[in-house]
Tab-separated table of C-alpha atoms in Angstrom:
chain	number	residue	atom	x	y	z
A	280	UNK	CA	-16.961	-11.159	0.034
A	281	UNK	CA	-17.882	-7.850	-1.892
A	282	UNK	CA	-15.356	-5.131	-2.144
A	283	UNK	CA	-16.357	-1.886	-4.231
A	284	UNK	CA	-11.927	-1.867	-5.048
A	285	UNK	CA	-12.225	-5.264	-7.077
A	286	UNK	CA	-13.425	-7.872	-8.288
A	287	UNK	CA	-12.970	-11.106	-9.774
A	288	UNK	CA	-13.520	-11.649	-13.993
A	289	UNK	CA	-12.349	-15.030	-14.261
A	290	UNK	CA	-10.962	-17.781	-12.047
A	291	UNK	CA	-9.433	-21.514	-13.275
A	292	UNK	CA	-10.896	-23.321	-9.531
A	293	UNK	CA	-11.880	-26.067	-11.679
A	294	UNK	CA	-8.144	-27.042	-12.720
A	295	UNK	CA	-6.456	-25.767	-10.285
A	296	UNK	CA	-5.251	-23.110	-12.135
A	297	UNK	CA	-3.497	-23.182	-15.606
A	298	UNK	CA	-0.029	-23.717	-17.070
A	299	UNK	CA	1.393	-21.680	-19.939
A	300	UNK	CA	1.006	-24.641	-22.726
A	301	UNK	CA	-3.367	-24.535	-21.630
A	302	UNK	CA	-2.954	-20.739	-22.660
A	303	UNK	CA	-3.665	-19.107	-26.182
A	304	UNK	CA	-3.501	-15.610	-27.323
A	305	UNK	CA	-5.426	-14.198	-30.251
A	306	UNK	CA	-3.716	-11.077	-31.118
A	307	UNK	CA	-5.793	-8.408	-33.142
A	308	UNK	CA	-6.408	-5.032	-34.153
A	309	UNK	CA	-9.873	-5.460	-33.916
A	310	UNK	CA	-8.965	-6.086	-30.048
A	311	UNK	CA	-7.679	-2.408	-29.451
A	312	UNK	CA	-9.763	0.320	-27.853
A	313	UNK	CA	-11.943	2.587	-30.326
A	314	UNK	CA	-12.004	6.044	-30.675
A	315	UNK	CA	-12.265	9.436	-31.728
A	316	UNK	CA	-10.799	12.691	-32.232
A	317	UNK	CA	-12.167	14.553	-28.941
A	318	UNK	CA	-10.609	11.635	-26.773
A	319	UNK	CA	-7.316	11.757	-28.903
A	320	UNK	CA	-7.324	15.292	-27.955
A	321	UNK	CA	-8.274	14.171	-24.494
A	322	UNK	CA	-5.667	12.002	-23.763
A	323	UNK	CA	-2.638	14.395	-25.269
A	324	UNK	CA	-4.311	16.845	-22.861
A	325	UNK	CA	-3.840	14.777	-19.738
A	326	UNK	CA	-0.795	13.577	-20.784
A	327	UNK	CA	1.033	17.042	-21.147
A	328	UNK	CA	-0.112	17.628	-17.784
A	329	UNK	CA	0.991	14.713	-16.087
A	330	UNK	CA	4.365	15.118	-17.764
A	331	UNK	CA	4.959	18.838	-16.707
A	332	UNK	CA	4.311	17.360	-13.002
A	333	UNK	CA	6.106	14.026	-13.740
A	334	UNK	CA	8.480	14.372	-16.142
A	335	UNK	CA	10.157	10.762	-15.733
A	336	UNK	CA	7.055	9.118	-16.873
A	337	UNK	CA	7.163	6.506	-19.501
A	338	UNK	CA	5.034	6.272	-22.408
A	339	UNK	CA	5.555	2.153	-22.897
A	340	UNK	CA	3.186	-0.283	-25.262
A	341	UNK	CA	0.910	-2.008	-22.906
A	342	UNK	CA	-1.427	-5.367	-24.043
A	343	UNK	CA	-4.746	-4.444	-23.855
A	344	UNK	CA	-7.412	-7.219	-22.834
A	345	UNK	CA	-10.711	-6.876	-24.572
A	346	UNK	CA	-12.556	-10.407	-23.848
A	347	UNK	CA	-11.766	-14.309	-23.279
A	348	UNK	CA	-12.974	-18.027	-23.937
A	349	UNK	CA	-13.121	-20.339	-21.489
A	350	UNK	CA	-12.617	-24.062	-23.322
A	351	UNK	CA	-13.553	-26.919	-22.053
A	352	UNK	CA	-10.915	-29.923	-21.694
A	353	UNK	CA	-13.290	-32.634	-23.595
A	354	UNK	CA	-14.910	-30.400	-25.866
A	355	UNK	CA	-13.122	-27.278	-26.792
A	356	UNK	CA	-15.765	-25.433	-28.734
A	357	UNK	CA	-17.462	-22.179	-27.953
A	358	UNK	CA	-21.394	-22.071	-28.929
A	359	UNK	CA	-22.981	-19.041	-27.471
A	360	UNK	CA	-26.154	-19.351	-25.209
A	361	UNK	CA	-27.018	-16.738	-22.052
A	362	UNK	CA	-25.764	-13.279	-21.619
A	363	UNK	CA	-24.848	-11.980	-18.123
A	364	UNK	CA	-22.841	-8.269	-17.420
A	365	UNK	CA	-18.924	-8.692	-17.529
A	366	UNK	CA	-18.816	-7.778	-14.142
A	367	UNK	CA	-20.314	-10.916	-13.070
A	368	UNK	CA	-18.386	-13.354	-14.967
A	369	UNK	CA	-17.043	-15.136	-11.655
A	370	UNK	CA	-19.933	-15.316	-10.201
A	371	UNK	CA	-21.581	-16.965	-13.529
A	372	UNK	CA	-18.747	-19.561	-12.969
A	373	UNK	CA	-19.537	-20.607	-8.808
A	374	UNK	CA	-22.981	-21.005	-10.545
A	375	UNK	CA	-21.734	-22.954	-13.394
A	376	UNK	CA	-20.273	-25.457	-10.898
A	377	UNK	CA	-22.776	-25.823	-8.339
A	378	UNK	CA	-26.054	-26.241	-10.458
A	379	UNK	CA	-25.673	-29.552	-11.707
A	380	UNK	CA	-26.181	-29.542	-15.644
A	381	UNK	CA	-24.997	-25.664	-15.398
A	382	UNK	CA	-21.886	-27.258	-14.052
A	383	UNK	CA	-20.883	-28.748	-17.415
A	384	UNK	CA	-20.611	-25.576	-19.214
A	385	UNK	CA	-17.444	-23.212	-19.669
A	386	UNK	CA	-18.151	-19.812	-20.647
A	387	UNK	CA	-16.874	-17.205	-23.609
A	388	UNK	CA	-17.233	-13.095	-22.660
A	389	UNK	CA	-16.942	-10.613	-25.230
A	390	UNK	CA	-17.873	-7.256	-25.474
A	391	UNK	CA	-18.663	-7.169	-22.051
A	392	UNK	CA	-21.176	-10.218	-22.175
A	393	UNK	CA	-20.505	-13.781	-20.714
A	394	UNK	CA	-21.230	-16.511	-23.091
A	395	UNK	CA	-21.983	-20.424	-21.738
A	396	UNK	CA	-20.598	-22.660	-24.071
A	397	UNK	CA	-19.624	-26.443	-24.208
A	398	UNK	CA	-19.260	-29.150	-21.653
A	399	UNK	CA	-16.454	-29.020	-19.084
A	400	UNK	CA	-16.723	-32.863	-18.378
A	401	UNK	CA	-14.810	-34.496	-15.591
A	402	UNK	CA	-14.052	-33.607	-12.469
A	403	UNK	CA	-12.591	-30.759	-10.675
A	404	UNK	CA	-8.565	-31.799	-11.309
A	405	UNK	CA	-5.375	-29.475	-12.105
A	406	UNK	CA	-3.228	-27.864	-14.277
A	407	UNK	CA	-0.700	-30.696	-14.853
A	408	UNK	CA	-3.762	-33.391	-15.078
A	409	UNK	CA	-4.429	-31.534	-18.525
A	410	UNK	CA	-1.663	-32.145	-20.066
A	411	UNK	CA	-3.061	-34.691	-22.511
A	412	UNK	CA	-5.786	-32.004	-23.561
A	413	UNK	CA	-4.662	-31.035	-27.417
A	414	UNK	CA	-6.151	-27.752	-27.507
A	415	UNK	CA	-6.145	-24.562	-25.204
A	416	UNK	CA	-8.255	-24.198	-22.102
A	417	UNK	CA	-8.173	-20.245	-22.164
A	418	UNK	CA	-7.932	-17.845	-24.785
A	419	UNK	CA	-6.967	-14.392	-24.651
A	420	UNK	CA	-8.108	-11.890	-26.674
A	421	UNK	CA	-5.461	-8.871	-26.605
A	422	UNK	CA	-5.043	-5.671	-28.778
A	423	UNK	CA	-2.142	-3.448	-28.504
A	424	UNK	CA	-2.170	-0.132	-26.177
A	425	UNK	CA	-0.107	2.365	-24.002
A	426	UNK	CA	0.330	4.092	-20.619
A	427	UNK	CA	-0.534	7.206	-22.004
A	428	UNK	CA	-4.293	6.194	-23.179
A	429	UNK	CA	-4.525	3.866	-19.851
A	430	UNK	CA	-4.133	7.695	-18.083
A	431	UNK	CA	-6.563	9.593	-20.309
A	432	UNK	CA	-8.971	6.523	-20.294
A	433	UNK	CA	-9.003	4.432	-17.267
A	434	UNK	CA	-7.672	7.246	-14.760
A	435	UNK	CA	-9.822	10.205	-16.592
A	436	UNK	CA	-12.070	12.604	-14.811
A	437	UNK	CA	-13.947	11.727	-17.639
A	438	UNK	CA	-14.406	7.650	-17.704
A	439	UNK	CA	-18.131	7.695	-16.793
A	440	UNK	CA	-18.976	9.581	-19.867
A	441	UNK	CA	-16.309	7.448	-21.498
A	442	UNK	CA	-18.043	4.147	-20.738
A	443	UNK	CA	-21.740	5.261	-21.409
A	444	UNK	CA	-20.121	6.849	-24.720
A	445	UNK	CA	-19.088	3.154	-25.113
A	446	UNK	CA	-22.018	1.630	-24.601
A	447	UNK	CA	-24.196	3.861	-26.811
A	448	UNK	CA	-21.996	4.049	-29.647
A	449	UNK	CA	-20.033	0.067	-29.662
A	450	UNK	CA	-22.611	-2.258	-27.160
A	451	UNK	CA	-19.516	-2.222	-24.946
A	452	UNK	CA	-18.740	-0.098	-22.076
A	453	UNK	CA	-15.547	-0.496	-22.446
A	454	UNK	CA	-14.489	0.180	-25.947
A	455	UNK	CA	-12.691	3.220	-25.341
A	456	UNK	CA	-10.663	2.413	-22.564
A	457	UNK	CA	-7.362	0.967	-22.550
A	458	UNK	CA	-7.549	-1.297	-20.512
A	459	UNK	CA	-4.150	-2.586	-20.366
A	460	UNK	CA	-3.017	-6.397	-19.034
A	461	UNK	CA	-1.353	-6.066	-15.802
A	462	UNK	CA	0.348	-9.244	-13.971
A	463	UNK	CA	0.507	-10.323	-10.202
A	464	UNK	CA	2.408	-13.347	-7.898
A	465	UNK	CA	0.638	-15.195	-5.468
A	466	UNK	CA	4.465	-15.932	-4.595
A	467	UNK	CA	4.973	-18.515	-1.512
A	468	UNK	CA	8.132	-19.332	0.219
A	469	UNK	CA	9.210	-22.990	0.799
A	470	UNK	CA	8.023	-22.680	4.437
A	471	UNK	CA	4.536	-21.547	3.789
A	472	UNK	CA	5.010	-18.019	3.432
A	473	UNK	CA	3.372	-15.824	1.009
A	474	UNK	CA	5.431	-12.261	-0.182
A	475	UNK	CA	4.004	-9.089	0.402
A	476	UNK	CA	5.767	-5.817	-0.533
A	477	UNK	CA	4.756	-2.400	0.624
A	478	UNK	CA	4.492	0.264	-2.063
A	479	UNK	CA	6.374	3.540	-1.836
A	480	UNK	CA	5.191	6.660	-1.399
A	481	UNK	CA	6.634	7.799	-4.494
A	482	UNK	CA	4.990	5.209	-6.797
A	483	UNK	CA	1.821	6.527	-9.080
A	484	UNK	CA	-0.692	4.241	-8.035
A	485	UNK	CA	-1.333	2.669	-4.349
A	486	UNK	CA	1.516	4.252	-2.601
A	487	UNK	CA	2.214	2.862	1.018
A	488	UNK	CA	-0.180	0.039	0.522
A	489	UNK	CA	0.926	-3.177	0.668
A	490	UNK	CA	0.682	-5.276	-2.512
A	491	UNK	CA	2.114	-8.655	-4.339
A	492	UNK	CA	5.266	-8.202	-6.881
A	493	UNK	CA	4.133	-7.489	-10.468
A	494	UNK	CA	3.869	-5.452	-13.465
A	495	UNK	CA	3.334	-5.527	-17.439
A	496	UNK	CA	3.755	-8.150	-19.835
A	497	UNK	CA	5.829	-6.271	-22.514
A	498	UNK	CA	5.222	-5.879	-25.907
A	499	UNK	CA	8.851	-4.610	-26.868
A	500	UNK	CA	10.294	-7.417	-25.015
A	501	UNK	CA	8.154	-9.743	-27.279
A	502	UNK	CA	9.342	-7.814	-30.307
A	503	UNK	CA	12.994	-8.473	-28.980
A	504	UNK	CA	12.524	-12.087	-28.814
A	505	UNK	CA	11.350	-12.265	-32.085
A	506	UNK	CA	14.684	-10.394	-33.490
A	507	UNK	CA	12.766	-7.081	-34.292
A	508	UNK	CA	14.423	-4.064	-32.537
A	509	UNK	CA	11.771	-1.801	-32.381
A	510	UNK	CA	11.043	1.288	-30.233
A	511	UNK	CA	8.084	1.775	-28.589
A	512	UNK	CA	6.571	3.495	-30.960
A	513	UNK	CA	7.328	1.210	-34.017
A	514	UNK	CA	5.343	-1.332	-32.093
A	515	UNK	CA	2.314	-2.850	-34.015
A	516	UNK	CA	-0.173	-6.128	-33.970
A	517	UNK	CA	1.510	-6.752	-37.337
A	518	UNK	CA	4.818	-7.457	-36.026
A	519	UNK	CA	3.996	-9.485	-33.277
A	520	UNK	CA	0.669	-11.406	-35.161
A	521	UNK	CA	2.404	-14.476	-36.291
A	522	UNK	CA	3.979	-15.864	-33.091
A	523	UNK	CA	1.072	-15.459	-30.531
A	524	UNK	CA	2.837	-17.624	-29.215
A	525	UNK	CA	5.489	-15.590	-27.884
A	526	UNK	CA	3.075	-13.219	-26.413
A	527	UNK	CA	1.746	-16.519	-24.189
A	528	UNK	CA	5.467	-17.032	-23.004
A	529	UNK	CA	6.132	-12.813	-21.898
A	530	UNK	CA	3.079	-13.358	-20.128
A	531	UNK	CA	3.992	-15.765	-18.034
A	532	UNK	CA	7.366	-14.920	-17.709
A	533	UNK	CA	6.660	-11.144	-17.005
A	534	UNK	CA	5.700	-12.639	-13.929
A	535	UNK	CA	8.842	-13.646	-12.463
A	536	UNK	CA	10.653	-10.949	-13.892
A	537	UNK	CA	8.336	-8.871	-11.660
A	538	UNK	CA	9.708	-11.290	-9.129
A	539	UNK	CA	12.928	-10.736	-9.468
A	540	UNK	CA	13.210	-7.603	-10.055
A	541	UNK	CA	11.436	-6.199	-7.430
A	542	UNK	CA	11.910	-8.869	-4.309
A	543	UNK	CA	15.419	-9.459	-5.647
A	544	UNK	CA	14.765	-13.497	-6.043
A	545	UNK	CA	16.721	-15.352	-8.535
A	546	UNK	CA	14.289	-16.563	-11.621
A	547	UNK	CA	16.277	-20.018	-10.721
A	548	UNK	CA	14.325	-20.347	-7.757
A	549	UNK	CA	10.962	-19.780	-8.838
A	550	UNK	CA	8.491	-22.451	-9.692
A	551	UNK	CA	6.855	-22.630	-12.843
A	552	UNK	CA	3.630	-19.997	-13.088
A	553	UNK	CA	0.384	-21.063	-13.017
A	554	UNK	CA	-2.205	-18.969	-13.625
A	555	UNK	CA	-4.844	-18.462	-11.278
A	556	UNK	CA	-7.361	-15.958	-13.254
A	557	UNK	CA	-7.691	-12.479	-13.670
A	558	UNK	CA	-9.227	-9.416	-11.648
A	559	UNK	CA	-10.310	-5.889	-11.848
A	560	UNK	CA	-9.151	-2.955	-10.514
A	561	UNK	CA	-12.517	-0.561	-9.849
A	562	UNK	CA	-10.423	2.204	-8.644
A	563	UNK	CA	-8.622	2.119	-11.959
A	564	UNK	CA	-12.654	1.666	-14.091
A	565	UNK	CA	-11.769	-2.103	-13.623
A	566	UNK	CA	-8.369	-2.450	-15.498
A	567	UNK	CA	-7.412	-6.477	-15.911
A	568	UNK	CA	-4.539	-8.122	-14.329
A	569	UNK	CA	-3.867	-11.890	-14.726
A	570	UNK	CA	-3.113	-13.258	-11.320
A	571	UNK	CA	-0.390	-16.068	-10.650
A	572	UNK	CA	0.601	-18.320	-8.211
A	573	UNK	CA	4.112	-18.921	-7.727
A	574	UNK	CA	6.166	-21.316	-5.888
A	575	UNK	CA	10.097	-19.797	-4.186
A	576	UNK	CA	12.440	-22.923	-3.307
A	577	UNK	CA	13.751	-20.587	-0.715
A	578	UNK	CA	12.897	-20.270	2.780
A	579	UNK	CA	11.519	-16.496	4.192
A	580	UNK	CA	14.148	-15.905	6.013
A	581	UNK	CA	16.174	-16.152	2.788
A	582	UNK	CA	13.604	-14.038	1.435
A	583	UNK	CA	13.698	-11.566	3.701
A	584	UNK	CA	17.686	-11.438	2.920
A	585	UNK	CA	17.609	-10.964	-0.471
A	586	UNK	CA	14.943	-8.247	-0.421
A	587	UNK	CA	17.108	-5.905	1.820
A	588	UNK	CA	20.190	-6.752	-0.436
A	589	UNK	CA	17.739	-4.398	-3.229
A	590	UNK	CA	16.804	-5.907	-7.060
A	591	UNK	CA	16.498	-3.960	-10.088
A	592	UNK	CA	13.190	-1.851	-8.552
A	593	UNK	CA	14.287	-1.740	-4.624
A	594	UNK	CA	12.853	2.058	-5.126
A	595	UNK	CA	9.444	0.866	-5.676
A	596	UNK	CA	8.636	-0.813	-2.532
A	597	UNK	CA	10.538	-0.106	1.014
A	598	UNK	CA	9.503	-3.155	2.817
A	599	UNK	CA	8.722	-6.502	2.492
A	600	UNK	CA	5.995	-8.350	4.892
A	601	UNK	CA	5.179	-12.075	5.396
A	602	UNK	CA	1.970	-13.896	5.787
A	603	UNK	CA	1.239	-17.707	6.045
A	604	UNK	CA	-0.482	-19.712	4.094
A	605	UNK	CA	-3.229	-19.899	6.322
A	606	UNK	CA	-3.958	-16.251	7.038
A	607	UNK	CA	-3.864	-15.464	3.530
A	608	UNK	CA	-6.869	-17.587	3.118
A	609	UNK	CA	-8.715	-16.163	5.947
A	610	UNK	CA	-8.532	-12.761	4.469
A	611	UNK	CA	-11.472	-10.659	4.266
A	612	UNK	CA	-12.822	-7.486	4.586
A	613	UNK	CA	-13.316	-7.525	8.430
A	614	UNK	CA	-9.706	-8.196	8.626
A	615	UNK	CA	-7.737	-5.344	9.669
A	616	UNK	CA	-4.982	-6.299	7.070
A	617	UNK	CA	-7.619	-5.516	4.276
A	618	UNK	CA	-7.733	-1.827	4.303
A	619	UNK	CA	-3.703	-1.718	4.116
A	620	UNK	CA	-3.707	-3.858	0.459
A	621	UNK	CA	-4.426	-2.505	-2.319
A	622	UNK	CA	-7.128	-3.494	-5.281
A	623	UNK	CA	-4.005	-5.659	-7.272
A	624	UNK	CA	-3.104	-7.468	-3.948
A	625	UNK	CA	-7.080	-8.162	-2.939
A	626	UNK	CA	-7.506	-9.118	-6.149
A	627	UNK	CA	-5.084	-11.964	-6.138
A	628	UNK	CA	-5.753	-13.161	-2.540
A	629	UNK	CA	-9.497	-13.440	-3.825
A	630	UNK	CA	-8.408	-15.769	-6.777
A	631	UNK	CA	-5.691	-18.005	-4.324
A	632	UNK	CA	-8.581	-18.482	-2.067
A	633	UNK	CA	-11.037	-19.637	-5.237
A	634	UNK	CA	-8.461	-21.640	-7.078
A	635	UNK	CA	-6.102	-22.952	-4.004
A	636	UNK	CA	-3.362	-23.735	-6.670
A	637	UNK	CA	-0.934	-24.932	-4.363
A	638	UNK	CA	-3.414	-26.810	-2.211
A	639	UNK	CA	-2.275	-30.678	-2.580
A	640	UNK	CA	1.516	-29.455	-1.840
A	641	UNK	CA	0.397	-27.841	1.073
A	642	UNK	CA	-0.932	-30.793	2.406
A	643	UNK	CA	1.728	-33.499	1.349
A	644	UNK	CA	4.491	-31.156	3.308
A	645	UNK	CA	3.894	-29.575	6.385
A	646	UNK	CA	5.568	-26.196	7.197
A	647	UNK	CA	7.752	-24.708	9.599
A	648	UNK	CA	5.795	-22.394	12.179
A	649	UNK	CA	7.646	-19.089	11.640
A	650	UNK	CA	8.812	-17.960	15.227
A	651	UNK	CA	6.311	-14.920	15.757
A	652	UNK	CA	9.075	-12.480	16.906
A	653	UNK	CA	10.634	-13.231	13.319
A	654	UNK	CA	7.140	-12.447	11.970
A	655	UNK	CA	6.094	-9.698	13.754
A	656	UNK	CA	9.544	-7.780	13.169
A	657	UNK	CA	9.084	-8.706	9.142
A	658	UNK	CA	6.133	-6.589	9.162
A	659	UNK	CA	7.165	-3.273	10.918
A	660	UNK	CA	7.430	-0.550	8.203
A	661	UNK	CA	11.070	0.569	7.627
C-alpha cells in the first residue's frame, strides 16, 4: 500500500519487534545536520516569523537521526555490499526475507544508502526469544538538533533546494535537515482495543486529524538523569556521549510518557515498549519517528474514563476514538478512516501490520466484542 504522506524506513517483522536491551545508540557530532551561513540565516529568518505569529513556541533540543545498522542475532557484524535509495529501505527488507539466500542478510543505511550485511540466521521469532543474543540488534545513529532548525529545514519553502544542495555538496540528501527523532504508541487496551486521539485544531502540525499518542525523546531529560542541570541551550553530544545508554532508556520511555501525558494512563499500567520500526513523515521532507507497540492492562472503557478526566496535554487532542485489533490491520488507503489519520498515525498502523508485535497474545486470549453503540459513540467528535 503506497501513500505519497509516508512511508516505512525500517521495520523489526523478523523478531517481532525489539526490546530496549536489543537497542544501541551511537551518539555523535559527526551525526548532526551540516551547514552553512545562508541556511543559519535561513532558519533565524523563519524562526522570527513564526514567533511574531506564535509566540508560545518552544525552541527545545531534539535527537536527530542520521542512519542505522541492522545486526544480525548470530552474527552481529556489518560488511557493506549493495546500495539501494533510503527511501526504499523497507522494501529492501520484504526482499531480504522472501528471496531465499537474500533472506539471511540484515542491512546497514547511511548517508541515505542501504547496506546488506551479515547473516540473520534462524527463524522468524521475537523480541523476548533474543534475549540470549550478547550484542545489539539495532543501532542508532543520532546527532543532537532543535525545533527551530526542524522549522527552517524540514518545514522550509526551501527544502527541495535544501536536499539537492545536500546531495551535491555531502552525497546525502539529507545533510542539512534536521531531521529530528519523533516517537509513536501502537497502544492496545486489554480488550483488543487500539487508542486513537484526535488532534486539535490549535496544534502546529495535523490539526483535527486523528493520530496515536506521542512526542520527542528528550535530550534535557537525559541530561537530568545523568545529574547535569542544563538548559536547553547548554545541551551538547559531549555531555550526554558517555552514557548512550541513557539515551536508549528516554527513548523508550518517552513513549509512555507520551502515554500518559496525553491519554491520561498511569505509566503503571503500561506494558513494556517494544519497538516496532521507524517511519517517515513526507509531508514533513520525511522526518523519522520510531514507532512502538504498547500493551494498557486496562480495559477501553477505563480508557475512555481516564481520557475525559484530562492528563498533563488534555489541550492537545479533544477526543479520543477506539478501533479493534482487527480493523486496525485492515487499514488501507481505500478505507474511509485513512484520509482522517495523519502521516505519524499511518505510519505506525503500517509497521503494526508488518511486525504484528502483539500477535501470539492476541491469539492465546480472546477479546471482548465491544458493544457497537459503545463504539460508535467513542468515535463522535466532541
Amino acid at each position: 500500500m503506497m501513500d505519497p504522506e509516508v512511508s516505512v524506513l525500517l521495520h523489526c517483522a523478523h523478531w517481532r519487534g525489539l526490546l530496549e536491551t536489543q537497542v544501541q545508540v551511537e551518539l555523535s557530532e559527526r551525526f548532526n545536520r551540516q551547514t552553512d551561513l545562508h541556511l543559519e540565516h535561513h532558519i533565524k529568518e523563519v524562526w522570527a516569523e513564526r514567533l511574531s505569529k506564535e509566540p508560545w513556541l518552544f525552541n527545545g533540543a531534539k535527537f536527530r537521526l542520521h542512519s542505522f545498522c541492522l545486526a544480525s542475532p548470530k552474527h552481529p557484524h556489518y560488511t557493506q555490499a549493495s546500495c539501494v535509495p533510503l527511501l526504499h529501505c523497507a522494501e529492501e527488507q520484504e526482499k531480504q526475507r522472501g528471496d531465499g539466500d537474500a533472506a539471511r542478510h540484515g542491512v546497514d543505511v547511511k548517508n541515505g544508502c542501504i547496506n546488506q550485511t551479515e547473516s540473520f540466521g534462524g527463524s522468524t521469532g521475537s523480541a523476548a526469544d533474543c534475549h540470549s543474543h550478547t550484542g545489539p540488534l539495532l543501532i542508532l545513529r543520532l546527532g543532537l538538533t532543535c525545533y527551530k532548525d526542524y522549522l527552517g529545514t524540514n518545514w522550509s519553502c526551501q527544502v527541495a533546494e535544501l536536499r539537492r544542495h545536500g546531495e551535491e555538496e555531502f552525497g546525502d540528501p539529507l545533510a542539512l535537515l534536521a531531521q529530528p527523532l519523533g516517537v509513536g504508541a501502537v497502544m492496545c487496551t486489554d480488550d483488543g482495543q487500539v487508542v486513537l486521539i484526535r488532534r486539535s485544531q490549535k496544534v502546529a502540525e495535523a490539526g483535527g486529524l486523528l493520530d496515536i499518542p506521542g512526542g520527542h525523546p528528550e535530550p534535557k531529560v537525559v541530561c537530568e538523569r545523568l545529574g547535569q542541570e542544563v538548559c536547553e541551550e547548554q545541551i551538547s553530544v559531549v555531555k550526554m556521549q558517555q552514557r548512550p545508554e541513557a539515551i536508549v532508556s528516554e527513548l523508550f520511555s518517552s513513549v509512555c510518557a507520551e502515554i500518559r501525558d496525553e491519554v491520561n494512563i498511569p505509566v503503571s499500567s503500561l506494558g513494556v515498549p517494544v519497538l516496532m520500526g521507524v517511519a517517515l513523515n513526507h509531508t514533513s521532507a520525511g522526518r523519522p519517528s520510531a514507532e512502538f507497540y504498547v500493551s494498557c492492562s486496562l480495559r477501553s472503557d477505563e480508557v475512555r474514563k481516564l481520557y475525559w478526566k484530562g492528563g498533563a496535554e488534555a489541550n492537545e487532542s479533544t477526543d479520543v476514538v477506539f478501533l479493534s485489533r482487527t480493523e486496525v490491520l485492515q487499514l488501507n488507503r481505500s478505507s474511509p478512516l485513512w484520509s482522517e489519520m495523519c502521516p505519524s498515525a499511518k505510519g505506525a498502523v503500517l509497521l503494526y501490520q508488518t511486525v504484528k508485535p502483539d500477535e501470539e497474545r492476541a491469539a492465546r486470549k480472546p477479546h471482548r466484542n465491544v458493544d457497537t453503540k459503545d463504539q460508535t459513540s467513542s468515535k463522535c467528535s466532541s
